[in-house]
PDB file of C-alpha atoms in Angstrom:
ATOM      1  CA  MET A   1     -95.485 -86.018  59.448  1.00  0.00           C
ATOM      2  CA  LYS A   2     -94.517 -82.199  58.315  1.00  0.00           C
ATOM      3  CA  PRO A   3     -97.698 -79.901  57.732  1.00  0.00           C
ATOM      4  CA  VAL A   4     -97.779 -78.043  54.745  1.00  0.00           C
ATOM      5  CA  VAL A   5    -100.086 -75.730  55.663  1.00  0.00           C
ATOM      6  CA  GLU A   6    -100.880 -74.107  59.720  1.00  0.00           C
ATOM      7  CA  LEU A   7    -103.593 -71.718  60.214  1.00  0.00           C
ATOM      8  CA  VAL A   8    -103.917 -71.161  64.139  1.00  0.00           C
ATOM      9  CA  ASP A   9    -106.634 -69.019  65.189  1.00  0.00           C
ATOM     10  CA  VAL A  10    -107.632 -67.219  61.963  1.00  0.00           C
ATOM     11  CA  TRP A  11    -110.192 -64.025  61.663  1.00  0.00           C
ATOM     12  CA  VAL A  12    -110.973 -62.648  58.571  1.00  0.00           C
ATOM     13  CA  GLU A  13    -113.503 -59.630  58.064  1.00  0.00           C
ATOM     14  CA  LEU A  14    -114.391 -58.641  54.762  1.00  0.00           C
ATOM     15  CA  GLY A  15    -116.777 -56.142  53.579  1.00  0.00           C
ATOM     16  CA  GLY A  16    -117.692 -55.804  57.665  1.00  0.00           C
ATOM     17  CA  HIS A  17    -118.234 -59.401  58.558  1.00  0.00           C
ATOM     18  CA  THR A  18    -116.603 -61.821  59.348  1.00  0.00           C
ATOM     19  CA  VAL A  19    -116.236 -64.992  57.422  1.00  0.00           C
ATOM     20  CA  LEU A  20    -113.747 -66.707  58.480  1.00  0.00           C
ATOM     21  CA  GLU A  21    -113.128 -66.960  62.955  1.00  0.00           C
ATOM     22  CA  ALA A  22    -111.116 -68.907  64.946  1.00  0.00           C
ATOM     23  CA  ILE A  23    -110.051 -71.034  62.687  1.00  0.00           C
ATOM     24  CA  THR A  24    -107.495 -73.505  63.844  1.00  0.00           C
ATOM     25  CA  MET A  25    -106.310 -76.708  61.609  1.00  0.00           C
ATOM     26  CA  ARG A  26    -102.783 -78.376  59.773  1.00  0.00           C
ATOM     27  CA  VAL A  27    -102.692 -79.908  57.040  1.00  0.00           C
ATOM     28  CA  GLU A  28     -99.838 -82.486  56.901  1.00  0.00           C
ATOM     29  CA  GLU A  29     -97.279 -83.469  53.747  1.00  0.00           C
ATOM     30  CA  GLY A  30     -99.034 -85.921  52.239  1.00  0.00           C
ATOM     31  CA  GLU A  31    -102.999 -85.329  53.467  1.00  0.00           C
ATOM     32  CA  PHE A  32    -105.334 -84.905  51.064  1.00  0.00           C
ATOM     33  CA  VAL A  33    -107.611 -82.731  52.484  1.00  0.00           C
ATOM     34  CA  SER A  34    -111.485 -81.573  51.614  1.00  0.00           C
ATOM     35  CA  VAL A  35    -113.063 -79.035  52.865  1.00  0.00           C
ATOM     36  CA  VAL A  36    -116.654 -79.010  52.814  1.00  0.00           C
ATOM     37  CA  GLY A  37    -119.331 -76.012  53.671  1.00  0.00           C
ATOM     38  CA  PRO A  38    -122.283 -74.851  53.402  1.00  0.00           C
ATOM     39  CA  ASN A  39    -122.781 -71.377  50.495  1.00  0.00           C
ATOM     40  CA  GLY A  40    -120.612 -68.975  52.361  1.00  0.00           C
ATOM     41  CA  ALA A  41    -119.381 -70.970  54.927  1.00  0.00           C
ATOM     42  CA  GLY A  42    -115.463 -69.126  54.003  1.00  0.00           C
ATOM     43  CA  LYS A  43    -114.128 -71.930  52.344  1.00  0.00           C
ATOM     44  CA  THR A  44    -112.950 -70.041  49.266  1.00  0.00           C
ATOM     45  CA  THR A  45    -111.469 -67.692  51.769  1.00  0.00           C
ATOM     46  CA  LEU A  46    -109.736 -70.263  53.707  1.00  0.00           C
ATOM     47  CA  LEU A  47    -107.979 -70.906  49.945  1.00  0.00           C
ATOM     48  CA  LYS A  48    -106.976 -67.182  49.332  1.00  0.00           C
ATOM     49  CA  VAL A  49    -105.416 -66.653  52.622  1.00  0.00           C
ATOM     50  CA  ILE A  50    -103.235 -69.798  52.196  1.00  0.00           C
ATOM     51  CA  LEU A  51    -102.258 -68.582  48.805  1.00  0.00           C
ATOM     52  CA  GLY A  52    -101.834 -65.295  50.208  1.00  0.00           C
ATOM     53  CA  LEU A  53    -104.554 -63.554  48.675  1.00  0.00           C
ATOM     54  CA  VAL A  54    -106.612 -62.120  52.035  1.00  0.00           C
ATOM     55  CA  ALA A  55    -104.801 -61.522  55.265  1.00  0.00           C
ATOM     56  CA  PRO A  56    -106.017 -62.361  58.431  1.00  0.00           C
ATOM     57  CA  GLN A  57    -106.894 -59.752  60.947  1.00  0.00           C
ATOM     58  CA  ARG A  58    -105.752 -61.831  63.633  1.00  0.00           C
ATOM     59  CA  GLY A  59    -103.566 -64.956  64.406  1.00  0.00           C
ATOM     60  CA  GLU A  60    -101.098 -66.946  62.305  1.00  0.00           C
ATOM     61  CA  VAL A  61    -100.547 -68.768  58.976  1.00  0.00           C
ATOM     62  CA  ARG A  62     -97.863 -71.156  57.235  1.00  0.00           C
ATOM     63  CA  VAL A  63     -97.337 -72.477  54.467  1.00  0.00           C
ATOM     64  CA  PHE A  64     -94.143 -74.808  53.902  1.00  0.00           C
ATOM     65  CA  GLY A  65     -93.298 -73.470  57.780  1.00  0.00           C
ATOM     66  CA  ARG A  66     -93.141 -70.000  56.540  1.00  0.00           C
ATOM     67  CA  PRO A  67     -96.279 -67.340  56.677  1.00  0.00           C
ATOM     68  CA  PRO A  68     -97.593 -67.373  52.417  1.00  0.00           C
ATOM     69  CA  ARG A  69     -95.661 -62.917  52.211  1.00  0.00           C
ATOM     70  CA  ASP A  70     -93.148 -65.124  52.693  1.00  0.00           C
ATOM     71  CA  LEU A  71     -92.200 -67.520  50.446  1.00  0.00           C
ATOM     72  CA  GLY A  72     -91.102 -65.293  47.793  1.00  0.00           C
ATOM     73  CA  ARG A  73     -90.199 -68.073  44.241  1.00  0.00           C
ATOM     74  CA  ASP A  74     -91.454 -71.218  46.758  1.00  0.00           C
ATOM     75  CA  ARG A  75     -94.426 -69.372  45.336  1.00  0.00           C
ATOM     76  CA  ALA A  76     -94.015 -72.000  41.644  1.00  0.00           C
ATOM     77  CA  ARG A  77     -94.948 -75.189  44.523  1.00  0.00           C
ATOM     78  CA  ILE A  78     -98.185 -73.768  44.895  1.00  0.00           C
ATOM     79  CA  GLY A  79    -100.313 -75.927  42.304  1.00  0.00           C
ATOM     80  CA  TYR A  80    -104.600 -73.622  41.876  1.00  0.00           C
ATOM     81  CA  VAL A  81    -107.708 -73.879  40.151  1.00  0.00           C
ATOM     82  CA  PRO A  82    -109.524 -71.456  41.532  1.00  0.00           C
ATOM     83  CA  GLN A  83    -113.987 -72.154  41.165  1.00  0.00           C
ATOM     84  CA  ALA A  84    -114.552 -70.465  37.847  1.00  0.00           C
ATOM     85  CA  GLU A  85    -112.119 -69.827  34.941  1.00  0.00           C
ATOM     86  CA  GLU A  86    -112.397 -66.176  32.896  1.00  0.00           C
ATOM     87  CA  ILE A  87    -111.107 -68.005  30.071  1.00  0.00           C
ATOM     88  CA  ASP A  88    -113.520 -66.910  26.858  1.00  0.00           C
ATOM     89  CA  LEU A  89    -114.155 -69.934  25.135  1.00  0.00           C
ATOM     90  CA  ARG A  90    -115.103 -68.794  22.119  1.00  0.00           C
ATOM     91  CA  PHE A  91    -111.323 -67.388  21.748  1.00  0.00           C
ATOM     92  CA  PRO A  92    -108.641 -69.255  20.129  1.00  0.00           C
ATOM     93  CA  LEU A  93    -106.527 -70.781  22.447  1.00  0.00           C
ATOM     94  CA  ARG A  94    -104.837 -73.629  22.386  1.00  0.00           C
ATOM     95  CA  VAL A  95    -105.293 -76.571  25.238  1.00  0.00           C
ATOM     96  CA  ILE A  96    -101.266 -76.544  25.653  1.00  0.00           C
ATOM     97  CA  ASP A  97    -101.523 -72.755  24.927  1.00  0.00           C
ATOM     98  CA  VAL A  98    -103.158 -73.302  28.364  1.00  0.00           C
ATOM     99  CA  VAL A  99    -101.423 -75.741  29.957  1.00  0.00           C
ATOM    100  CA  LEU A 100     -97.983 -73.154  29.677  1.00  0.00           C
ATOM    101  CA  MET A 101    -100.115 -70.422  31.611  1.00  0.00           C
ATOM    102  CA  GLY A 102     -99.000 -72.704  34.381  1.00  0.00           C
ATOM    103  CA  ARG A 103     -95.075 -72.155  33.832  1.00  0.00           C
ATOM    104  CA  TYR A 104     -94.844 -68.549  33.929  1.00  0.00           C
ATOM    105  CA  GLY A 105     -95.040 -68.425  37.613  1.00  0.00           C
ATOM    106  CA  ILE A 106     -90.848 -70.281  37.393  1.00  0.00           C
ATOM    107  CA  LEU A 107     -90.336 -68.211  33.791  1.00  0.00           C
ATOM    108  CA  GLY A 108     -91.454 -64.304  35.103  1.00  0.00           C
ATOM    109  CA  LEU A 109     -93.589 -62.091  33.234  1.00  0.00           C
ATOM    110  CA  GLY A 110     -92.806 -61.809  29.204  1.00  0.00           C
ATOM    111  CA  ARG A 111     -90.697 -64.749  28.641  1.00  0.00           C
ATOM    112  CA  ARG A 112     -91.478 -66.917  26.076  1.00  0.00           C
ATOM    113  CA  PRO A 113     -91.763 -71.168  27.323  1.00  0.00           C
ATOM    114  CA  ARG A 114     -87.974 -73.049  26.459  1.00  0.00           C
ATOM    115  CA  ARG A 115     -88.799 -76.538  25.238  1.00  0.00           C
ATOM    116  CA  GLU A 116     -88.255 -77.673  28.478  1.00  0.00           C
ATOM    117  CA  ASP A 117     -90.796 -75.794  29.761  1.00  0.00           C
ATOM    118  CA  ARG A 118     -93.208 -77.290  26.810  1.00  0.00           C
ATOM    119  CA  ARG A 119     -92.293 -81.056  27.769  1.00  0.00           C
ATOM    120  CA  ALA A 120     -93.712 -79.550  31.656  1.00  0.00           C
ATOM    121  CA  ALA A 121     -96.644 -79.116  29.437  1.00  0.00           C
ATOM    122  CA  LEU A 122     -97.065 -82.076  27.879  1.00  0.00           C
ATOM    123  CA  GLU A 123     -95.905 -83.827  31.062  1.00  0.00           C
ATOM    124  CA  ALA A 124     -98.718 -82.356  33.333  1.00  0.00           C
ATOM    125  CA  LEU A 125    -101.174 -83.336  30.169  1.00  0.00           C
ATOM    126  CA  GLU A 126    -100.232 -86.948  29.999  1.00  0.00           C
ATOM    127  CA  LEU A 127    -100.637 -87.010  33.768  1.00  0.00           C
ATOM    128  CA  VAL A 128    -104.653 -85.454  33.779  1.00  0.00           C
ATOM    129  CA  GLY A 129    -105.280 -88.014  30.573  1.00  0.00           C
ATOM    130  CA  ILE A 130    -105.750 -84.618  27.639  1.00  0.00           C
ATOM    131  CA  ARG A 131    -102.464 -85.020  25.995  1.00  0.00           C
ATOM    132  CA  GLU A 132    -104.160 -85.949  22.568  1.00  0.00           C
ATOM    133  CA  LEU A 133    -106.184 -83.077  23.124  1.00  0.00           C
ATOM    134  CA  ALA A 134    -102.677 -80.930  23.637  1.00  0.00           C
ATOM    135  CA  GLY A 135    -103.748 -78.789  19.788  1.00  0.00           C
ATOM    136  CA  LYS A 136    -107.286 -79.063  20.518  1.00  0.00           C
ATOM    137  CA  LEU A 137    -108.814 -75.293  20.866  1.00  0.00           C
ATOM    138  CA  ILE A 138    -110.373 -74.661  24.619  1.00  0.00           C
ATOM    139  CA  GLY A 139    -113.212 -74.405  23.532  1.00  0.00           C
ATOM    140  CA  GLU A 140    -114.024 -76.988  22.132  1.00  0.00           C
ATOM    141  CA  LEU A 141    -113.199 -79.708  25.033  1.00  0.00           C
ATOM    142  CA  SER A 142    -116.317 -80.909  26.838  1.00  0.00           C
ATOM    143  CA  GLY A 143    -116.870 -79.943  30.308  1.00  0.00           C
ATOM    144  CA  GLY A 144    -115.120 -83.096  32.499  1.00  0.00           C
ATOM    145  CA  GLN A 145    -111.843 -82.512  29.634  1.00  0.00           C
ATOM    146  CA  ARG A 146    -112.134 -78.813  30.167  1.00  0.00           C
ATOM    147  CA  GLN A 147    -111.734 -79.252  33.671  1.00  0.00           C
ATOM    148  CA  ARG A 148    -108.416 -81.282  33.199  1.00  0.00           C
ATOM    149  CA  ALA A 149    -107.013 -79.167  31.053  1.00  0.00           C
ATOM    150  CA  PHE A 150    -107.111 -76.707  34.049  1.00  0.00           C
ATOM    151  CA  LEU A 151    -105.876 -79.458  35.943  1.00  0.00           C
ATOM    152  CA  ALA A 152    -102.661 -79.623  34.633  1.00  0.00           C
ATOM    153  CA  ARG A 153    -101.961 -76.484  34.135  1.00  0.00           C
ATOM    154  CA  ALA A 154    -101.797 -76.611  38.119  1.00  0.00           C
ATOM    155  CA  LEU A 155     -99.150 -79.484  37.069  1.00  0.00           C
ATOM    156  CA  ALA A 156     -97.246 -78.226  35.017  1.00  0.00           C
ATOM    157  CA  ALA A 157     -94.453 -76.170  37.672  1.00  0.00           C
ATOM    158  CA  LYS A 158     -94.217 -79.371  39.867  1.00  0.00           C
ATOM    159  CA  PRO A 159     -96.732 -78.833  42.562  1.00  0.00           C
ATOM    160  CA  LYS A 160     -95.976 -79.919  46.166  1.00  0.00           C
ATOM    161  CA  LEU A 161     -99.029 -77.914  47.228  1.00  0.00           C
ATOM    162  CA  LEU A 162    -102.539 -78.575  44.716  1.00  0.00           C
ATOM    163  CA  LEU A 163    -105.062 -76.539  45.725  1.00  0.00           C
ATOM    164  CA  LEU A 164    -108.803 -76.893  43.752  1.00  0.00           C
ATOM    165  CA  ASP A 165    -111.976 -74.468  44.571  1.00  0.00           C
ATOM    166  CA  GLU A 166    -115.399 -76.790  43.841  1.00  0.00           C
ATOM    167  CA  PRO A 167    -113.357 -78.311  40.645  1.00  0.00           C
ATOM    168  CA  THR A 168    -116.302 -80.001  39.812  1.00  0.00           C
ATOM    169  CA  THR A 169    -118.786 -77.619  39.366  1.00  0.00           C
ATOM    170  CA  GLY A 170    -120.846 -78.030  36.671  1.00  0.00           C
ATOM    171  CA  VAL A 171    -119.078 -81.609  35.538  1.00  0.00           C
ATOM    172  CA  ASP A 172    -122.072 -84.688  35.774  1.00  0.00           C
ATOM    173  CA  PRO A 173    -120.924 -87.298  39.209  1.00  0.00           C
ATOM    174  CA  ALA A 174    -119.073 -89.780  36.419  1.00  0.00           C
ATOM    175  CA  ALA A 175    -116.582 -87.203  35.174  1.00  0.00           C
ATOM    176  CA  SER A 176    -116.510 -86.689  39.155  1.00  0.00           C
ATOM    177  CA  GLU A 177    -115.427 -89.269  39.687  1.00  0.00           C
ATOM    178  CA  SER A 178    -113.011 -89.135  37.963  1.00  0.00           C
ATOM    179  CA  PHE A 179    -111.269 -86.651  38.238  1.00  0.00           C
ATOM    180  CA  TYR A 180    -110.955 -88.068  42.050  1.00  0.00           C
ATOM    181  CA  GLU A 181    -108.923 -90.842  41.427  1.00  0.00           C
ATOM    182  CA  LEU A 182    -107.372 -88.526  39.477  1.00  0.00           C
ATOM    183  CA  LEU A 183    -105.776 -85.751  41.975  1.00  0.00           C
ATOM    184  CA  ARG A 184    -105.727 -89.813  44.324  1.00  0.00           C
ATOM    185  CA  LYS A 185    -102.693 -90.995  41.643  1.00  0.00           C
ATOM    186  CA  ILE A 186    -101.198 -87.052  42.045  1.00  0.00           C
ATOM    187  CA  GLN A 187    -102.129 -87.113  45.177  1.00  0.00           C
ATOM    188  CA  GLU A 188     -99.413 -91.572  45.076  1.00  0.00           C
ATOM    189  CA  LYS A 189     -96.431 -88.235  43.898  1.00  0.00           C
ATOM    190  CA  ASP A 190     -95.784 -86.973  47.079  1.00  0.00           C
ATOM    191  CA  VAL A 191     -98.189 -84.022  46.095  1.00  0.00           C
ATOM    192  CA  THR A 192     -99.891 -82.856  49.022  1.00  0.00           C
ATOM    193  CA  VAL A 193    -104.120 -82.297  47.593  1.00  0.00           C
ATOM    194  CA  LEU A 194    -106.934 -79.271  49.279  1.00  0.00           C
ATOM    195  CA  MET A 195    -109.711 -78.928  48.253  1.00  0.00           C
ATOM    196  CA  VAL A 196    -113.396 -76.993  48.246  1.00  0.00           C
ATOM    197  CA  THR A 197    -116.275 -78.873  47.052  1.00  0.00           C
ATOM    198  CA  HIS A 198    -119.928 -79.449  47.681  1.00  0.00           C
ATOM    199  CA  ASP A 199    -119.944 -83.666  47.749  1.00  0.00           C
ATOM    200  CA  VAL A 200    -119.015 -84.046  51.170  1.00  0.00           C
ATOM    201  CA  GLY A 201    -120.666 -87.560  50.778  1.00  0.00           C
ATOM    202  CA  VAL A 202    -118.950 -88.690  47.018  1.00  0.00           C
ATOM    203  CA  VAL A 203    -115.877 -87.305  47.875  1.00  0.00           C
ATOM    204  CA  SER A 204    -115.019 -89.079  51.285  1.00  0.00           C
ATOM    205  CA  ARG A 205    -114.614 -92.094  49.913  1.00  0.00           C
ATOM    206  CA  TYR A 206    -111.624 -90.773  47.809  1.00  0.00           C
ATOM    207  CA  VAL A 207    -109.772 -87.960  50.493  1.00  0.00           C
ATOM    208  CA  ASP A 208    -108.023 -88.350  54.058  1.00  0.00           C
ATOM    209  CA  LYS A 209    -109.734 -86.504  55.773  1.00  0.00           C
ATOM    210  CA  VAL A 210    -112.628 -83.658  55.799  1.00  0.00           C
ATOM    211  CA  ALA A 211    -112.230 -80.364  57.064  1.00  0.00           C
ATOM    212  CA  CYS A 212    -116.187 -79.076  57.873  1.00  0.00           C
ATOM    213  CA  ILE A 213    -116.225 -75.134  58.303  1.00  0.00           C
ATOM    214  CA  ASN A 214    -119.097 -72.755  59.097  1.00  0.00           C
ATOM    215  CA  ARG A 215    -117.065 -69.907  59.419  1.00  0.00           C
ATOM    216  CA  ARG A 216    -115.696 -71.780  61.990  1.00  0.00           C
ATOM    217  CA  LEU A 217    -114.227 -74.978  61.574  1.00  0.00           C
ATOM    218  CA  VAL A 218    -117.208 -77.455  62.795  1.00  0.00           C
ATOM    219  CA  VAL A 219    -114.789 -80.769  62.624  1.00  0.00           C
ATOM    220  CA  HIS A 220    -111.480 -82.136  60.846  1.00  0.00           C
ATOM    221  CA  GLY A 221    -110.765 -85.129  60.848  1.00  0.00           C
ATOM    222  CA  ARG A 222    -110.956 -89.136  58.871  1.00  0.00           C
ATOM    223  CA  PRO A 223    -114.413 -88.871  56.976  1.00  0.00           C
ATOM    224  CA  GLU A 224    -116.121 -91.902  58.972  1.00  0.00           C
ATOM    225  CA  GLU A 225    -115.564 -89.870  62.481  1.00  0.00           C
ATOM    226  CA  VAL A 226    -116.931 -86.529  61.297  1.00  0.00           C
ATOM    227  CA  VAL A 227    -118.374 -87.030  58.197  1.00  0.00           C
ATOM    228  CA  THR A 228    -122.164 -88.085  60.295  1.00  0.00           C
ATOM    229  CA  SER A 229    -125.541 -86.959  60.496  1.00  0.00           C
ATOM    230  CA  GLU A 230    -124.871 -84.843  64.007  1.00  0.00           C
ATOM    231  CA  ALA A 231    -121.746 -82.886  62.400  1.00  0.00           C
ATOM    232  CA  LEU A 232    -123.381 -81.860  58.919  1.00  0.00           C
ATOM    233  CA  ALA A 233    -126.627 -80.748  60.838  1.00  0.00           C
ATOM    234  CA  GLU A 234    -123.778 -78.957  62.934  1.00  0.00           C
ATOM    235  CA  MET A 235    -122.597 -77.485  59.424  1.00  0.00           C
ATOM    236  CA  TYR A 236    -125.530 -77.344  58.174  1.00  0.00           C
ATOM    237  CA  GLY A 237    -127.661 -75.576  60.651  1.00  0.00           C
ATOM    238  CA  CYS A 238    -130.490 -78.149  59.663  1.00  0.00           C
ATOM    239  CA  ALA A 239    -131.258 -81.650  59.848  1.00  0.00           C
ATOM    240  CA  ALA A 240    -128.816 -84.199  57.421  1.00  0.00           C
ATOM    241  CA  LEU A 241    -128.359 -87.626  56.979  1.00  0.00           C
ATOM    242  CA  PHE A 242    -127.291 -89.913  54.704  1.00  0.00           C
ATOM    243  CA  PHE A 243    -128.706 -92.339  52.411  1.00  0.00           C
ATOM    244  CA  HIS A 244    -127.267 -95.193  49.610  1.00  0.00           C
ATOM    245  CA  HIS A 245    -127.714 -95.788  46.486  1.00  0.00           C
ATOM    246  CA  GLY A 246    -125.934 -97.145  44.837  1.00  0.00           C
ATOM    247  CA  ARG A 247    -121.935 -96.873  45.258  1.00  0.00           C
ATOM    248  CA  ILE A 248    -122.298 -93.470  45.676  1.00  0.00           C
ATOM    249  CA  PRO A 249    -123.955 -92.034  49.731  1.00  0.00           C
ATOM    250  CA  HIS A 250    -126.150 -89.068  48.736  1.00  0.00           C
ATOM    251  CA  MET A 251    -126.918 -85.801  51.695  1.00  0.00           C
ATOM    252  CA  VAL A 252    -129.938 -85.209  51.903  1.00  0.00           C
ATOM    253  CA  VAL A 253    -130.909 -81.604  54.255  1.00  0.00           C
ATOM    254  CA  ARG A 254    -133.642 -80.780  55.852  1.00  0.00           C
ATOM    255  CA  PRO A 255    -134.525 -77.745  57.684  1.00  0.00           C
ATOM    256  CA  HIS A 256    -136.292 -76.779  60.840  1.00  0.00           C
ATOM    257  CA  THR A 257    -139.396 -75.820  60.768  1.00  0.00           C
TER     258      THR A 257
END
């Protein structure tokens, strides 16, 4: 497999502070990879580096074999679900209109959506399981439904790389698991998925690889090799262990005394 994303010795400083330190990692074509780490570890910055929104001080970044700034129209091959949506839920915006925003990278600013754009938006809503909500106002949806609408927006341009930043924040556990299962189905459609999350115990059941970072890359590999008490203790800087309750593994961290 060839890498869709490749970072080599990437360093990022923001506001005089080192946010990412000597990050080297690859995301192969067709993989589902989760990036986990404590708050302030640089996870969101890593996604912004891949998107070309933050330039590293050192190192190389390649997406589809090219630096992000050189992607041009191929930038539409990347779908992005940011951590926090700034849509005013009181604004009378329909779900279909939100999803159509995902076509603007193909359309160009100022151009009205065509019939094929509407068809692509409806197909994306069908894929995420909420086509029947297309005419609803975005503010009328539940948290889980709203997150699926934002995922549909990212899928409307039929991307080959999907980036997600904490997509299940504020969503109940059952809806979170359903969302991860949906991402597996999307991956099966030849989409490479890279997701930032805190749900290390739950998500390890769905992903191919886990990358643990805390400014630097602590460990990167298959979940059964990576999600260990030793690796998590190094990443979080405190003792960590897993226990199982039902189908879901839970992590407990204990600060050093």
